CSV table of C-alpha atoms in Angstrom, one decimal:
chain,number,residue,atom,x,y,z
U,1,MET,CA,0.0,-0.1,0.2
U,2,ALA,CA,1.4,3.6,-0.8
U,3,ALA,CA,1.5,6.4,1.4
U,4,PHE,CA,1.9,10.7,1.0
U,5,ILE,CA,4.8,12.1,3.4
U,6,ILE,CA,3.7,15.8,3.9
U,7,GLU,CA,5.6,18.6,5.2
U,8,GLY,CA,3.4,20.7,6.5
U,9,GLY,CA,3.4,25.0,6.4
U,10,HIS,CA,4.5,25.8,2.8
U,11,SER,CA,1.9,28.6,1.0
U,12,LEU,CA,0.5,27.0,-2.1
U,13,SER,CA,0.4,29.9,-5.0
U,14,GLY,CA,-0.9,29.4,-9.1
U,15,THR,CA,-3.2,27.9,-10.8
U,16,ILE,CA,-4.4,24.2,-11.0
U,17,ILE,CA,-7.0,23.3,-13.4
U,18,PRO,CA,-9.4,20.4,-12.2
U,19,GLN,CA,-10.3,17.1,-14.1
U,20,GLY,CA,-12.8,15.9,-15.9
U,21,ALA,CA,-16.2,15.0,-13.6
U,22,LYS,CA,-15.5,11.1,-12.1
U,23,ASN,CA,-18.7,10.6,-10.8
U,24,GLU,CA,-20.2,11.9,-14.9
U,25,ALA,CA,-17.1,9.8,-16.0
U,26,LEU,CA,-18.2,6.4,-14.0
U,27,GLN,CA,-22.1,7.5,-15.8
U,28,VAL,CA,-21.3,7.9,-19.4
U,29,ILE,CA,-18.6,5.4,-19.7
U,30,CYS,CA,-21.2,2.7,-18.8
U,31,ALA,CA,-23.9,4.5,-21.3
U,32,THR,CA,-21.1,3.6,-23.8
U,33,LEU,CA,-22.5,-0.3,-23.9
U,34,LEU,CA,-26.6,1.0,-25.3
U,35,THR,CA,-25.0,1.2,-28.5
U,36,SER,CA,-23.0,-0.9,-31.4
U,37,GLU,CA,-21.7,2.9,-32.7
U,38,GLU,CA,-18.5,3.8,-31.4
U,39,VAL,CA,-18.8,6.6,-28.5
U,40,VAL,CA,-15.7,8.8,-28.1
U,41,ILE,CA,-15.8,10.9,-24.7
U,42,ASP,CA,-13.4,13.6,-23.6
U,43,ASN,CA,-12.0,15.1,-20.4
U,44,ILE,CA,-12.0,11.5,-18.7
U,45,PRO,CA,-10.0,11.6,-15.6
U,46,ASN,CA,-7.0,9.5,-15.5
U,47,ILE,CA,-8.0,8.4,-11.7
U,48,ARG,CA,-8.6,4.7,-10.6
U,49,ASP,CA,-11.4,4.1,-10.0
U,50,VAL,CA,-12.5,5.2,-13.9
U,51,GLN,CA,-9.2,3.2,-15.2
U,52,ASN,CA,-10.6,-0.1,-13.3
U,53,LEU,CA,-14.4,0.6,-15.4
U,54,ILE,CA,-12.9,1.1,-18.3
U,55,GLN,CA,-10.2,-2.4,-17.9
U,56,LEU,CA,-14.1,-3.9,-17.0
U,57,LEU,CA,-15.5,-2.7,-20.3
U,58,ARG,CA,-12.2,-4.4,-22.4
U,59,ASP,CA,-12.9,-7.9,-20.0
U,60,ILE,CA,-16.7,-7.3,-21.3
U,61,GLY,CA,-15.7,-6.8,-24.8
U,62,VAL,CA,-15.7,-3.4,-25.7
U,63,THR,CA,-13.3,-1.9,-27.7
U,64,VAL,CA,-11.5,0.6,-26.4
U,65,ASN,CA,-8.6,3.3,-28.0
U,66,PRO,CA,-7.1,6.5,-26.3
U,67,VAL,CA,-7.8,9.4,-28.5
U,68,GLY,CA,-5.5,12.0,-27.5
U,69,ALA,CA,-4.4,13.0,-23.7
U,70,ASN,CA,-7.5,12.5,-21.7
U,71,GLY,CA,-10.2,10.7,-24.7
U,72,TYR,CA,-11.4,7.2,-25.5
U,73,SER,CA,-13.1,5.8,-27.9
U,74,PHE,CA,-15.8,3.3,-27.0
U,75,GLN,CA,-17.7,0.3,-29.1
U,76,ALA,CA,-19.5,-2.2,-27.8
U,77,SER,CA,-19.9,-4.1,-31.2
U,78,HIS,CA,-19.4,-7.7,-29.6
U,79,LEU,CA,-20.0,-8.1,-26.3
U,80,ASP,CA,-18.4,-11.4,-24.6
U,81,LEU,CA,-21.7,-13.2,-23.0
U,82,ASP,CA,-20.1,-15.9,-21.3
U,83,PHE,CA,-17.8,-13.2,-19.5
U,84,LEU,CA,-21.1,-11.3,-18.5
U,85,GLN,CA,-22.0,-14.6,-16.3
U,86,SER,CA,-18.5,-15.7,-15.2
U,87,ARG,CA,-16.9,-15.5,-11.2
U,88,GLU,CA,-14.8,-13.1,-12.7
U,89,PHE,CA,-16.7,-10.3,-13.7
U,90,VAL,CA,-18.9,-10.6,-10.5
U,91,GLU,CA,-15.1,-10.7,-8.8
U,92,LYS,CA,-14.3,-7.5,-10.8
U,93,CYS,CA,-18.0,-5.6,-10.1
U,94,ALA,CA,-17.5,-6.7,-6.3
U,95,GLN,CA,-14.4,-4.3,-6.1
U,96,LEU,CA,-16.0,-0.9,-8.2
U,97,ARG,CA,-18.7,1.6,-7.3
U,98,GLY,CA,-19.7,2.4,-10.4
U,99,SER,CA,-19.8,-0.9,-11.9
U,100,VAL,CA,-23.8,-1.0,-10.5
U,101,MET,CA,-24.4,1.6,-13.3
U,102,LEU,CA,-23.4,-1.4,-15.7
U,103,ILE,CA,-27.1,-2.6,-15.0
U,104,GLY,CA,-29.6,-0.6,-16.3
U,105,PRO,CA,-27.3,-0.5,-19.6
U,106,LEU,CA,-27.3,-4.7,-19.7
U,107,LEU,CA,-30.8,-4.9,-19.1
U,108,ALA,CA,-31.9,-2.4,-21.6
U,109,ARG,CA,-29.7,-4.0,-24.5
U,110,MET,CA,-28.9,-7.7,-23.6
U,111,GLY,CA,-31.9,-8.6,-21.5
U,112,LYS,CA,-30.2,-9.8,-18.5
U,113,ALA,CA,-27.6,-8.8,-15.9
U,114,THR,CA,-25.6,-10.4,-13.8
U,115,ILE,CA,-23.9,-8.1,-10.6
U,116,ALA,CA,-22.2,-8.3,-7.7
U,117,LYS,CA,-23.0,-6.0,-4.4
U,118,PRO,CA,-20.8,-3.1,-5.9
U,119,GLY,CA,-17.6,-2.0,-3.8
U,120,GLY,CA,-16.3,1.4,-3.0
U,121,ASP,CA,-16.3,3.8,-0.1
U,122,LYS,CA,-17.1,3.1,3.4
U,123,ILE,CA,-19.0,5.2,4.7
U,124,GLY,CA,-22.0,4.2,5.6
U,125,ARG,CA,-25.3,1.6,4.5
U,126,ARG,CA,-25.7,2.4,0.8
U,127,ARG,CA,-28.5,0.6,-0.5
U,128,LEU,CA,-30.0,0.5,-4.3
U,129,ASP,CA,-33.6,-0.5,-4.1
U,130,THR,CA,-34.2,2.6,-6.3
U,131,HIS,CA,-32.6,0.9,-9.1
U,132,PHE,CA,-33.9,-2.3,-8.4
U,133,LEU,CA,-36.9,-0.5,-8.1
U,134,GLY,CA,-37.0,1.6,-10.9
U,135,PHE,CA,-36.2,-1.8,-12.9
U,136,GLU,CA,-39.5,-4.0,-12.0
U,137,ARG,CA,-41.7,-0.7,-12.4
U,138,LEU,CA,-40.0,-0.9,-16.4
U,139,GLY,CA,-40.8,-4.6,-15.9
U,140,ALA,CA,-37.9,-6.3,-15.2
U,141,HIS,CA,-37.2,-9.3,-12.7
U,142,PHE,CA,-35.0,-9.6,-10.4
U,143,HIS,CA,-33.1,-12.2,-7.3
U,144,HIS,CA,-30.4,-12.1,-4.9
U,145,VAL,CA,-28.4,-15.5,-5.0
U,146,ALA,CA,-27.2,-15.2,-1.6
U,147,GLU,CA,-24.4,-18.0,-2.5
U,148,LYS,CA,-23.1,-16.8,-5.4
U,149,GLY,CA,-23.3,-12.9,-3.6
U,150,VAL,CA,-24.8,-11.8,-7.1
U,151,TYR,CA,-27.7,-10.1,-8.6
U,152,GLU,CA,-29.3,-11.3,-11.4
U,153,ILE,CA,-31.9,-9.3,-13.6
U,154,THR,CA,-34.2,-10.2,-16.0
U,155,ASP,CA,-36.6,-8.1,-18.6
U,156,ALA,CA,-38.9,-10.5,-18.7
U,157,GLY,CA,-40.1,-10.2,-22.0
U,158,GLY,CA,-39.3,-7.1,-22.9
U,159,LEU,CA,-38.7,-3.6,-21.3
U,160,LYS,CA,-42.1,-1.3,-21.3
U,161,GLY,CA,-42.1,2.7,-20.3
U,162,SER,CA,-44.0,2.6,-16.6
U,163,TYR,CA,-44.9,6.2,-14.1
U,164,MET,CA,-42.6,5.9,-11.1
U,165,LEU,CA,-41.6,8.3,-8.0
U,166,LEU,CA,-38.5,7.3,-6.3
U,167,ASP,CA,-38.1,6.9,-3.1
U,168,GLU,CA,-35.1,9.0,-3.0
U,169,ALA,CA,-33.1,11.3,-5.3
U,170,SER,CA,-30.5,8.7,-5.6
U,171,VAL,CA,-28.2,9.9,-8.3
U,172,THR,CA,-27.0,6.9,-9.4
U,173,GLY,CA,-30.4,5.1,-9.1
U,174,THR,CA,-31.8,8.3,-11.7
U,175,ALA,CA,-28.5,7.4,-14.3
U,176,ASN,CA,-29.1,3.6,-13.9
U,177,ILE,CA,-33.0,4.1,-14.4
U,178,ILE,CA,-32.8,6.3,-17.5
U,179,MET,CA,-30.5,4.0,-19.1
U,180,ALA,CA,-32.1,1.1,-18.9
U,181,ALA,CA,-35.9,3.3,-19.9
U,182,VAL,CA,-34.5,5.0,-23.2
U,183,LEU,CA,-34.5,1.9,-25.3
U,184,ALA,CA,-37.7,0.0,-23.5
U,185,LYS,CA,-41.4,0.0,-25.1
U,186,GLY,CA,-43.6,3.7,-24.1
U,187,THR,CA,-42.6,6.0,-22.4
U,188,THR,CA,-41.3,6.1,-18.9
U,189,THR,CA,-41.7,8.7,-16.4
U,190,ILE,CA,-39.4,9.7,-13.5
U,191,TYR,CA,-40.7,11.7,-10.2
U,192,ASN,CA,-38.1,13.0,-7.2
U,193,ALA,CA,-35.0,12.2,-10.4
U,194,ALA,CA,-32.0,13.6,-9.3
U,195,CYS,CA,-30.6,16.6,-11.4
U,196,GLU,CA,-27.3,16.8,-10.8
U,197,PRO,CA,-25.3,17.8,-13.5
U,198,TYR,CA,-23.7,14.8,-14.1
U,199,VAL,CA,-27.7,13.3,-15.0
U,200,GLN,CA,-27.8,16.4,-17.2
U,201,GLN,CA,-24.6,15.9,-18.8
U,202,LEU,CA,-25.6,11.5,-19.2
U,203,CYS,CA,-29.1,13.3,-20.7
U,204,ARG,CA,-27.8,15.2,-22.9
U,205,MET,CA,-25.1,12.4,-24.2
U,206,LEU,CA,-28.0,10.1,-24.4
U,207,CYS,CA,-30.3,13.1,-26.7
U,208,ARG,CA,-27.4,12.8,-29.2
U,209,MET,CA,-27.2,9.4,-29.5
U,210,GLY,CA,-31.1,10.1,-30.2
U,211,ALA,CA,-32.9,9.3,-27.2
U,212,ARG,CA,-35.7,11.5,-26.2
U,213,ILE,CA,-35.5,12.6,-22.9
U,214,SER,CA,-37.1,15.7,-21.7
U,215,GLY,CA,-37.4,17.6,-19.0
U,216,ILE,CA,-33.3,17.6,-18.4
U,217,ALA,CA,-32.6,19.5,-14.7
U,218,SER,CA,-35.9,19.0,-13.3
U,219,ASN,CA,-36.8,16.4,-10.8
U,220,LEU,CA,-39.4,14.9,-13.5
U,221,LEU,CA,-38.2,13.2,-16.6
U,222,THR,CA,-40.6,11.8,-19.8
U,223,ILE,CA,-38.5,9.6,-21.8
U,224,GLU,CA,-39.7,8.0,-24.9
U,225,GLY,CA,-37.9,4.6,-25.7
U,226,VAL,CA,-36.5,4.3,-29.3
U,227,GLU,CA,-35.3,1.0,-30.8
U,228,SER,CA,-31.6,1.4,-30.8
U,229,LEU,CA,-29.0,4.4,-30.0
U,230,GLY,CA,-26.4,5.5,-32.6
U,231,GLY,CA,-22.8,6.8,-31.6
U,232,CYS,CA,-21.7,10.3,-30.6
U,233,SER,CA,-18.9,12.8,-29.2
U,234,HIS,CA,-19.0,14.1,-25.5
U,235,THR,CA,-17.1,16.3,-23.6
U,236,ILE,CA,-17.2,15.7,-19.8
U,237,LEU,CA,-18.1,18.9,-17.3
U,238,PRO,CA,-14.4,19.8,-14.6
U,239,ASP,CA,-14.5,18.1,-11.7
U,240,MET,CA,-16.9,20.1,-9.1
U,241,ILE,CA,-16.6,18.3,-6.3
U,242,GLU,CA,-12.4,18.8,-6.7
U,243,VAL,CA,-13.2,22.7,-7.3
U,244,GLY,CA,-14.7,22.5,-4.4
U,245,SER,CA,-11.5,20.7,-2.9
U,246,PHE,CA,-9.5,22.8,-4.7
U,247,ILE,CA,-11.4,26.1,-2.6
U,248,GLY,CA,-10.6,24.8,0.8
U,249,MET,CA,-7.7,24.3,0.2
U,250,ALA,CA,-6.8,27.8,-1.6
U,251,ALA,CA,-8.1,28.7,2.5
U,252,MET,CA,-6.0,27.4,4.2
U,253,VAL,CA,-2.6,27.4,2.7
U,254,GLY,CA,-2.9,29.7,0.1
U,255,ASN,CA,-1.0,32.2,-1.1
U,256,GLY,CA,-3.3,33.2,-4.0
U,257,ILE,CA,-5.1,30.4,-5.8
U,258,ARG,CA,-6.3,30.5,-9.4
U,259,ILE,CA,-8.7,28.0,-10.2
U,260,SER,CA,-9.2,28.1,-14.2
U,261,HIS,CA,-11.9,26.4,-16.6
U,262,VAL,CA,-14.6,25.9,-13.7
U,263,SER,CA,-17.7,25.8,-15.5
U,264,MET,CA,-19.0,27.9,-13.3
U,265,PRO,CA,-22.8,27.1,-13.9
U,266,ASP,CA,-22.2,23.7,-12.9
U,267,LEU,CA,-21.2,24.5,-9.8
U,268,GLY,CA,-24.5,25.2,-7.8
U,269,ILE,CA,-24.0,26.8,-4.0
U,270,ILE,CA,-20.7,25.1,-3.9
U,271,PRO,CA,-19.0,28.5,-4.6
U,272,ASN,CA,-21.7,30.6,-1.9
U,273,THR,CA,-21.1,28.1,0.8
U,274,PHE,CA,-17.4,28.6,1.0
U,275,ARG,CA,-18.3,32.5,2.0
U,276,ARG,CA,-19.9,31.3,4.4
U,277,MET,CA,-17.6,30.2,6.2
U,278,GLY,CA,-16.0,33.8,5.4
U,279,ILE,CA,-13.6,32.7,2.3
U,280,LYS,CA,-13.9,34.8,-0.4
U,281,VAL,CA,-14.2,33.6,-3.7
U,282,LYS,CA,-14.0,35.4,-6.3
U,283,GLU,CA,-15.8,35.0,-10.3
U,284,GLU,CA,-13.2,35.9,-12.9
U,285,GLY,CA,-14.7,34.9,-16.2
U,286,ASP,CA,-14.1,31.1,-16.3
U,287,ASP,CA,-11.9,31.1,-13.2
U,288,LEU,CA,-12.0,31.6,-9.4
U,289,PHE,CA,-9.8,33.4,-7.3
U,290,VAL,CA,-9.4,33.1,-4.2
U,291,PRO,CA,-6.5,35.8,-2.0
U,292,ARG,CA,-4.3,34.6,0.3
U,293,MET,CA,-7.0,34.5,3.6
U,294,MET,CA,-5.0,35.6,6.9
U,295,HIS,CA,-8.5,35.0,8.4
U,296,TYR,CA,-12.2,33.9,7.8
U,297,GLU,CA,-15.0,34.1,9.6
U,298,ILE,CA,-18.1,31.6,9.4
U,299,GLN,CA,-21.4,33.7,9.0
U,300,SER,CA,-24.7,33.4,11.6
U,301,PHE,CA,-27.9,33.6,10.6
U,302,ILE,CA,-29.9,36.9,9.8
U,303,ASP,CA,-31.3,36.1,13.9
U,304,GLY,CA,-27.6,35.8,14.8
U,305,THR,CA,-27.9,31.8,15.8
U,306,THR,CA,-24.7,29.2,15.4
U,307,MET,CA,-24.4,28.5,11.1
U,308,THR,CA,-25.7,25.3,9.9
U,309,LEU,CA,-24.0,23.7,6.9
U,310,ALA,CA,-26.2,20.3,5.6
U,311,ASP,CA,-25.9,18.1,2.6
U,312,ALA,CA,-29.0,18.0,0.2
U,313,PRO,CA,-29.7,16.5,-3.0
U,314,TRP,CA,-29.0,18.9,-6.3
U,315,PRO,CA,-29.5,21.9,-6.1
U,316,GLY,CA,-28.4,21.4,-2.6
U,317,LEU,CA,-24.9,21.3,-1.2
U,318,THR,CA,-23.1,18.1,-2.0
U,319,PRO,CA,-22.5,15.4,0.8
U,320,ASP,CA,-18.9,14.7,-1.1
U,321,LEU,CA,-17.9,18.4,-0.3
U,322,ILE,CA,-18.7,18.0,4.0
U,323,SER,CA,-15.0,16.2,4.4
U,324,VAL,CA,-13.0,18.9,3.1
U,325,LEU,CA,-15.7,21.9,4.6
U,326,ILE,CA,-15.1,20.7,8.1
U,327,THR,CA,-11.4,21.0,7.7
U,328,VAL,CA,-11.6,24.0,6.5
U,329,ALA,CA,-13.4,24.8,9.2
U,330,THR,CA,-11.3,24.2,12.5
U,331,GLN,CA,-9.4,27.6,11.3
U,332,ALA,CA,-12.0,29.7,10.5
U,333,ARG,CA,-13.2,31.7,13.0
U,334,GLY,CA,-16.5,31.0,14.7
U,335,SER,CA,-18.3,28.0,15.4
U,336,VAL,CA,-20.6,25.7,12.5
U,337,LEU,CA,-22.7,23.1,13.1
U,338,PHE,CA,-22.3,20.2,10.3
U,339,HIS,CA,-25.4,17.8,9.5
U,340,GLN,CA,-24.2,15.0,7.2
U,341,LYS,CA,-27.5,13.5,6.4
U,342,MET,CA,-26.8,10.9,3.8
U,343,PHE,CA,-24.1,8.4,5.0
U,344,GLU,CA,-23.6,7.4,9.2
U,345,SER,CA,-20.2,6.8,8.7
U,346,ARG,CA,-18.5,9.6,6.7
U,347,LEU,CA,-18.3,11.6,9.8
U,348,PHE,CA,-16.1,9.1,11.5
U,349,PHE,CA,-12.5,10.7,9.9
U,350,VAL,CA,-12.8,13.9,12.5
U,351,ASP,CA,-11.0,11.8,15.4
U,352,LYS,CA,-8.0,12.3,13.4
U,353,LEU,CA,-8.5,16.0,12.8
U,354,ILE,CA,-9.4,15.5,17.0
U,355,ASP,CA,-5.2,14.1,17.1
U,356,MET,CA,-4.1,16.6,14.8
U,357,GLY,CA,-5.3,19.6,17.2
U,358,ALA,CA,-8.7,20.4,15.5
U,359,GLN,CA,-11.7,21.5,18.6
U,360,ILE,CA,-14.5,19.8,17.2
U,361,ILE,CA,-17.8,17.8,19.1
U,362,LEU,CA,-18.5,14.6,17.1
U,363,CYS,CA,-22.5,14.9,18.1
U,364,ASP,CA,-23.6,11.4,16.4
U,365,PRO,CA,-23.0,9.9,13.5
U,366,HIS,CA,-24.3,12.4,11.2
U,367,ARG,CA,-23.6,16.1,13.1
U,368,ALA,CA,-20.4,17.6,13.8
U,369,VAL,CA,-20.1,21.2,15.9
U,370,VAL,CA,-16.8,22.6,15.0
U,371,VAL,CA,-15.0,25.4,16.7
U,372,GLY,CA,-12.8,27.4,14.7
U,373,HIS,CA,-9.2,28.0,16.1
U,374,ASP,CA,-8.6,31.3,14.0
U,375,ARG,CA,-5.6,30.1,13.1
U,376,LYS,CA,-4.3,31.1,16.8
U,377,VAL,CA,-3.9,27.3,17.4
U,378,GLN,CA,-2.2,25.1,14.2
U,379,LEU,CA,-2.9,21.7,13.3
U,380,ARG,CA,0.1,19.3,14.5
U,381,GLY,CA,1.5,16.5,11.8
U,382,GLY,CA,0.9,13.3,12.3
U,383,ARG,CA,0.1,9.6,10.9
U,384,MET,CA,-3.3,8.7,9.4
U,385,SER,CA,-5.1,6.7,7.3
U,386,SER,CA,-7.5,7.9,4.2
U,387,PRO,CA,-11.0,5.8,4.8
U,388,ASP,CA,-12.9,7.2,2.0
U,389,ILE,CA,-11.8,9.3,-1.0
U,390,ARG,CA,-13.5,12.6,0.3
U,391,ALA,CA,-12.4,11.7,3.4
U,392,GLY,CA,-8.6,11.4,2.3
U,393,ILE,CA,-9.0,14.6,0.4
U,394,ALA,CA,-9.9,16.6,3.9
U,395,LEU,CA,-6.7,15.1,5.7
U,396,LEU,CA,-4.3,16.0,3.5
U,397,ILE,CA,-5.6,19.4,3.3
U,398,ALA,CA,-5.3,18.8,6.8
U,399,ALA,CA,-1.9,18.1,6.8
U,400,LEU,CA,-0.8,20.9,4.8
U,401,SER,CA,-1.8,23.4,6.6
U,402,ALA,CA,0.1,21.9,9.8
U,403,LYS,CA,3.4,22.0,11.2
U,404,GLY,CA,5.4,19.0,11.2
U,405,THR,CA,5.4,16.6,9.0
U,406,SER,CA,2.5,13.7,8.3
U,407,ARG,CA,1.9,10.5,6.4
U,408,ILE,CA,-1.2,9.3,5.0
U,409,ASP,CA,-1.5,6.0,4.6
U,410,ASN,CA,-4.4,3.9,2.1
U,411,ILE,CA,-3.6,6.6,-0.6
U,412,GLU,CA,-5.2,4.0,-2.7
U,413,GLN,CA,-8.2,5.8,-1.4
U,414,ILE,CA,-7.6,9.8,-3.2
U,415,ASP,CA,-6.3,7.7,-6.5
U,416,ARG,CA,-9.7,6.6,-6.8
U,417,GLY,CA,-11.0,10.1,-7.2
U,418,TYR,CA,-7.6,12.4,-7.4
U,419,GLU,CA,-5.7,12.4,-10.5
U,420,ASN,CA,-2.0,12.8,-10.0
U,421,ILE,CA,-3.2,15.1,-6.6
U,422,GLU,CA,0.8,15.2,-5.2
U,423,GLY,CA,2.0,16.4,-8.6
U,424,ARG,CA,-0.8,19.2,-9.3
U,425,LEU,CA,-0.4,20.4,-6.1
U,426,ASN,CA,3.7,20.1,-5.5
U,427,ALA,CA,3.9,22.3,-8.7
U,428,LEU,CA,1.9,24.6,-6.9
U,429,GLY,CA,4.3,24.7,-3.5
U,430,ALA,CA,3.3,21.7,-1.9
U,431,LYS,CA,5.9,18.7,-0.5
U,432,ILE,CA,4.5,15.6,-0.7
U,433,ILE,CA,6.2,12.3,-1.8
U,434,ARG,CA,4.6,9.5,-2.3
U,435,VAL,CA,6.6,6.2,-0.8
């Protein structure tokens, strides 16, 4: 296993460009299974989760070729049905959370799918009910084969459009159901659909392939099924989670950092959330600039009560940035309550920040109060392990601001979501060594 050795206390400055969006990449790459024609996708991030998914598609029989620096062409004209039923396929799916989004395309095109419970971050229970309830509404049948640890899904004579009200606005659930519905007979209506920019991008790509989807960017999608889809070209958005991570990093250890080509309309309330923490985030064209922040003060509500920041479905605050915001709050002036509603294990990383000297009260698995040091007490370096992608980048930011040297183990978790992160941050003045 690899680790980062971080020499803290160095100021960072310069320009950094965010990678392509991880969550969008996993969706649109799976969507290439819906057609036998070539699909070219650009701005694909070179990260562990995406590369594992691309290799899985190669194993399935998809022809994958690099196109330029961060692009690939995909052609799923000859799928290996024997491999799709093999134990090797199941085991590979079990190691990758994004593999769950293979079900919709395989069900729509091949009429059946076998998949294991997917892997990914250990941040609490991540149920798949929304996916399967949606497939059932389209006419699919599934059962859990416990002894094999797999789910078997069949279309029972063809998928048929249906009205459905999702039990939660699941991003991957919505994406999966959309990919199954585009080739179903008749019209599908999805209410309480997730409407994150990633889902919008998937819908626009599918429309270029010949799908008929209306209501894009809303929580009410209408999909008219078509006989087949064709090829297209698609460019992935910048990763808004990485943009938010860089804003937090710039506030804690920056001496003037520009985040370039961020796709401003697709950031939602992320910049304003950091502004509520007292951080200056300047919009300059399609760039964000965060000047050196000697102090930043957390705002209070209009009635003077303590600020509460909570995650919510889009256009609310993404849960993927809560870990970074907690880290940033440790050096703010003032106090803030964080409410992480979606995952019951995601806040457990704060014990590592407490060991570094942060003042944090973990109220329960979902809520934490941070009392900021206002830079009067510097965090201290230490040894820690990355429990998941987002906690990993938050701990890296904490280590960059800390006094002394830190070691972060299990950085394979960070590699799952951040491309060459040490190289890009070292170019800004960080001192990070991979061992």
